[in-house]
Short mmCIF file of C-alpha atoms in Angstrom, two decimals:
data_model
loop_
_atom_site.label_atom_id
_atom_site.label_comp_id
_atom_site.label_asym_id
_atom_site.label_seq_id
_atom_site.Cartn_x
_atom_site.Cartn_y
_atom_site.Cartn_z
CA GLY A 14 11.08 -10.34 7.15
CA ALA A 15 11.13 -12.08 10.50
CA VAL A 16 7.82 -13.37 11.83
CA VAL A 17 6.53 -13.17 15.37
CA SER A 18 3.37 -15.07 16.23
CA GLN A 19 1.25 -14.02 19.19
CA HIS A 20 -1.58 -16.15 20.53
CA PRO A 21 -4.40 -15.77 21.30
CA SER A 22 -5.41 -12.69 19.36
CA TRP A 23 -8.45 -12.11 21.55
CA VAL A 24 -9.44 -13.49 24.93
CA ILE A 25 -12.38 -12.86 27.22
CA CYS A 26 -12.17 -14.11 30.78
CA LYS A 27 -13.90 -13.80 34.10
CA SER A 28 -12.48 -11.68 36.87
CA GLY A 29 -10.14 -13.66 39.07
CA THR A 30 -8.94 -16.07 36.42
CA SER A 31 -5.46 -16.17 34.90
CA VAL A 32 -4.70 -15.72 31.23
CA LYS A 33 -1.59 -16.80 29.37
CA ILE A 34 -0.41 -15.09 26.19
CA GLU A 35 2.26 -16.68 24.01
CA CYS A 36 4.79 -14.96 21.81
CA ARG A 37 6.81 -17.04 19.38
CA SER A 38 9.55 -16.10 16.96
CA LEU A 39 8.96 -18.40 14.01
CA ASP A 40 12.07 -18.03 11.91
CA PHE A 41 14.76 -16.60 14.15
CA GLN A 42 16.16 -16.97 17.63
CA ALA A 43 14.95 -14.16 19.86
CA THR A 44 17.50 -13.41 22.52
CA THR A 45 15.27 -10.66 23.87
CA MET A 46 11.51 -10.33 23.96
CA PHE A 47 9.50 -7.30 24.98
CA TRP A 48 5.99 -7.03 26.32
CA TYR A 49 3.96 -3.87 25.77
CA ARG A 50 0.55 -2.72 26.87
CA GLN A 51 -1.65 -0.28 25.04
CA PHE A 52 -4.73 1.47 26.38
CA PRO A 53 -7.25 2.88 23.91
CA LYS A 54 -5.92 5.79 21.89
CA GLN A 55 -2.62 5.76 23.76
CA SER A 56 0.85 4.77 22.71
CA LEU A 57 2.44 1.46 23.56
CA MET A 58 3.98 1.27 27.01
CA LEU A 59 6.81 -1.13 27.73
CA MET A 60 5.92 -3.50 30.56
CA ALA A 61 8.98 -5.71 30.72
CA THR A 62 12.00 -6.99 28.87
CA SER A 63 12.90 -10.65 29.00
CA ASN A 64 16.10 -12.36 28.00
CA GLU A 65 16.16 -16.07 27.37
CA GLY A 66 17.03 -18.03 30.47
CA SER A 67 16.96 -15.13 32.90
CA LYS A 68 14.40 -13.20 34.89
CA ALA A 69 12.47 -10.45 33.19
CA THR A 70 13.20 -6.82 33.89
CA TYR A 71 10.02 -4.95 34.70
CA GLU A 72 9.38 -1.28 34.12
CA GLN A 73 8.52 0.94 37.04
CA GLY A 74 4.92 0.53 38.13
CA VAL A 75 4.45 -2.91 36.58
CA GLU A 76 3.69 -5.61 39.16
CA LYS A 77 5.90 -8.60 38.48
CA ASP A 78 3.68 -10.90 40.56
CA LYS A 79 0.69 -9.79 38.53
CA PHE A 80 2.28 -10.12 35.13
CA LEU A 81 4.40 -13.26 35.07
CA ILE A 82 6.85 -13.50 32.20
CA ASN A 83 8.66 -16.65 31.19
CA HIS A 84 11.24 -16.77 28.42
CA ALA A 85 12.17 -20.41 28.55
CA SER A 86 13.56 -20.76 25.05
CA LEU A 87 14.96 -18.66 22.23
CA THR A 88 11.66 -18.85 20.38
CA LEU A 89 9.01 -18.56 23.08
CA SER A 90 8.04 -16.08 25.75
CA THR A 91 4.81 -16.11 27.72
CA LEU A 92 2.98 -13.43 29.65
CA THR A 93 0.52 -14.62 32.28
CA VAL A 94 -1.92 -12.12 33.70
CA THR A 95 -2.72 -13.58 37.10
CA SER A 96 -6.03 -13.04 38.89
CA ALA A 97 -7.19 -10.76 36.13
CA HIS A 98 -9.43 -7.82 36.93
CA PRO A 99 -11.43 -5.56 34.61
CA GLU A 100 -8.73 -2.86 34.85
CA ASP A 101 -6.32 -5.35 33.23
CA SER A 102 -8.41 -5.21 30.08
CA SER A 103 -6.09 -3.88 27.44
CA PHE A 104 -4.19 -4.66 24.27
CA TYR A 105 -0.97 -6.58 24.91
CA ILE A 106 1.76 -6.73 22.27
CA CYS A 107 5.00 -8.64 22.23
CA SER A 108 8.07 -8.04 20.15
CA ALA A 109 11.20 -10.05 19.64
CA SER A 110 14.75 -9.09 18.89
CA ALA A 111 17.73 -11.12 17.79
CA GLY A 112 19.91 -8.46 19.30
CA ARG A 113 21.35 -7.28 16.02
CA ARG A 114 20.98 -3.52 15.67
CA ASN A 115 18.03 -3.56 18.10
CA ILE A 116 15.60 -4.56 15.37
CA GLN A 117 12.31 -5.54 16.96
CA TYR A 118 9.69 -7.62 15.23
CA PHE A 119 6.16 -7.25 16.52
CA GLY A 120 3.45 -9.76 17.20
CA ALA A 121 -0.08 -8.94 16.12
CA GLY A 122 -1.22 -8.35 19.70
CA THR A 123 -3.75 -9.83 22.09
CA ARG A 124 -6.89 -8.04 23.13
CA LEU A 125 -7.82 -9.01 26.69
CA SER A 126 -11.27 -8.31 28.04
CA VAL A 127 -11.89 -9.15 31.69
CA LEU A 128 -15.53 -9.32 32.71
CA LYS B 6 7.42 17.24 26.71
CA ASN B 7 7.35 13.80 25.09
CA GLU B 8 10.64 12.48 23.80
CA VAL B 9 8.93 11.50 20.55
CA GLU B 10 6.42 13.86 18.99
CA GLN B 11 4.28 13.08 15.98
CA SER B 12 2.22 15.39 13.83
CA PRO B 13 -0.50 15.61 12.91
CA GLN B 14 -2.43 13.58 15.48
CA ASN B 15 -5.30 13.07 13.07
CA LEU B 16 -5.33 13.25 9.33
CA THR B 17 -8.06 12.80 6.78
CA ALA B 18 -7.41 12.59 3.07
CA GLN B 19 -9.17 11.91 -0.19
CA GLU B 20 -8.12 8.84 -2.11
CA GLY B 21 -5.12 9.60 -4.29
CA GLU B 22 -3.69 12.37 -2.13
CA PHE B 23 -0.06 12.53 -1.10
CA ILE B 24 0.28 12.18 2.66
CA THR B 25 3.09 13.18 5.01
CA ILE B 26 3.38 12.26 8.68
CA ASN B 27 6.14 13.80 10.75
CA CYS B 28 8.12 12.57 13.73
CA SER B 29 10.53 14.59 15.86
CA TYR B 30 12.56 13.25 18.73
CA SER B 31 14.79 14.74 21.38
CA VAL B 32 17.02 11.84 22.39
CA GLY B 33 19.99 10.10 20.84
CA ILE B 34 18.88 7.08 18.87
CA SER B 35 20.36 4.10 17.10
CA ALA B 36 17.36 3.66 14.79
CA LEU B 37 13.83 4.84 14.11
CA HIS B 38 10.84 2.66 13.30
CA TRP B 39 7.63 3.43 11.47
CA LEU B 40 4.79 1.10 12.47
CA GLN B 41 1.27 0.69 11.15
CA GLN B 42 -1.55 -0.33 13.47
CA HIS B 43 -4.86 -1.36 11.95
CA PRO B 44 -8.22 -0.93 13.71
CA GLY B 45 -8.08 -4.51 15.01
CA GLY B 46 -4.89 -3.58 16.83
CA GLY B 47 -2.33 -5.63 14.91
CA ILE B 48 1.00 -3.92 14.34
CA VAL B 49 3.07 -4.12 11.19
CA SER B 50 6.60 -2.83 11.04
CA LEU B 51 6.92 -0.65 7.92
CA PHE B 52 10.46 0.67 8.10
CA MET B 53 13.50 0.76 10.29
CA LEU B 54 15.84 3.67 9.51
CA SER B 55 19.17 4.80 10.79
CA SER B 56 19.95 7.22 7.98
CA GLY B 57 18.74 8.47 4.62
CA LYS B 58 15.66 7.21 2.89
CA LYS B 59 13.82 3.96 2.28
CA LYS B 60 11.04 3.13 -0.14
CA HIS B 61 8.61 0.25 -0.19
CA GLY B 62 5.83 0.40 -2.72
CA ARG B 63 3.87 3.61 -2.16
CA LEU B 64 5.55 4.26 1.16
CA ILE B 65 8.67 6.38 1.61
CA ALA B 66 10.44 7.08 4.88
CA THR B 67 13.19 9.61 5.42
CA ILE B 68 15.28 10.53 8.41
CA ASN B 69 17.53 13.49 9.18
CA ILE B 70 19.73 12.53 12.10
CA GLN B 71 21.14 16.04 12.59
CA GLU B 72 17.68 17.59 12.79
CA LYS B 73 16.25 14.61 14.73
CA HIS B 74 13.33 14.37 12.38
CA SER B 75 11.72 11.70 10.24
CA SER B 76 8.86 11.72 7.77
CA LEU B 77 6.63 9.01 6.42
CA HIS B 78 5.11 9.68 3.01
CA ILE B 79 2.30 7.81 1.32
CA THR B 80 1.85 8.41 -2.38
CA ALA B 81 -1.49 7.84 -4.14
CA SER B 82 -3.25 7.13 -0.85
CA HIS B 83 -5.98 4.51 -0.71
CA PRO B 84 -8.74 3.76 1.83
CA ARG B 85 -6.87 0.61 2.85
CA ASP B 86 -4.07 2.89 4.11
CA SER B 87 -6.43 4.02 6.88
CA ALA B 88 -4.68 3.09 10.12
CA VAL B 89 -2.68 4.55 12.96
CA TYR B 90 0.93 5.22 12.07
CA ILE B 91 3.38 5.13 14.93
CA CYS B 92 6.93 6.43 15.10
CA ALA B 93 9.24 4.71 17.58
CA VAL B 94 12.88 5.42 18.34
CA ASN B 95 15.52 3.03 19.60
CA THR B 96 17.53 4.20 22.55
CA ASP B 97 18.31 1.46 25.05
CA LYS B 98 14.65 0.65 24.56
CA LEU B 99 11.89 1.68 22.20
CA ILE B 100 10.13 4.97 22.84
CA PHE B 101 6.86 5.37 20.98
CA GLY B 102 5.10 8.42 19.66
CA THR B 103 1.38 8.71 20.29
CA GLY B 104 0.54 7.92 16.69
CA THR B 105 -1.17 9.59 13.78
CA ARG B 106 -4.66 8.41 12.92
CA LEU B 107 -5.10 8.46 9.14
CA GLN B 108 -8.42 8.11 7.39
CA VAL B 109 -8.50 7.98 3.62
CA PHE B 110 -11.90 8.40 2.02
CA PRO B 111 -12.87 7.14 -1.45
#
């Protein structure tokens, strides 16, 4: 099956710093990438949808200036958590879709801990 | 009421038992996914269904579009099957169930 690589898998940072998370589709061209957030023992919540070459569409309640998404190529999307605070500590997961039948392939996730 | 409901929320089993996890949804969908999330958080896509039944090893997934219901079965369960199993449905986006936490004891 298709492979999506997410990096890093775990990051610890100080409050106020910015953290970048990468999501790469390794063996297919991802026309659409999705970013999800998961709090402990809760289901995944969609943060934003990004299409290659255009601005991301953010879900209600997600600050676009806080969570910067760049989808510069068909194989790479990045999520930057700017000026991270402890409440941003969470599990972030990306997925990628080639658009065919809405099949999404998931990255392994990134656990962010902000001290 | 959530658009995607899973049951049970928690499930414990003895090694070798047959396990069933259920998913009901209330919206029109183009497909349904079963995902497995291990304690470290990583997600693996197990199945994507739009009709009928799929089998992969000890895992079987079925879907009944008319009844808006899907089941995930695990035959001959093993401790390494311990994980959270998540049902997600495709509308114009993915809607996730809250997951079923499975623990299989030796």
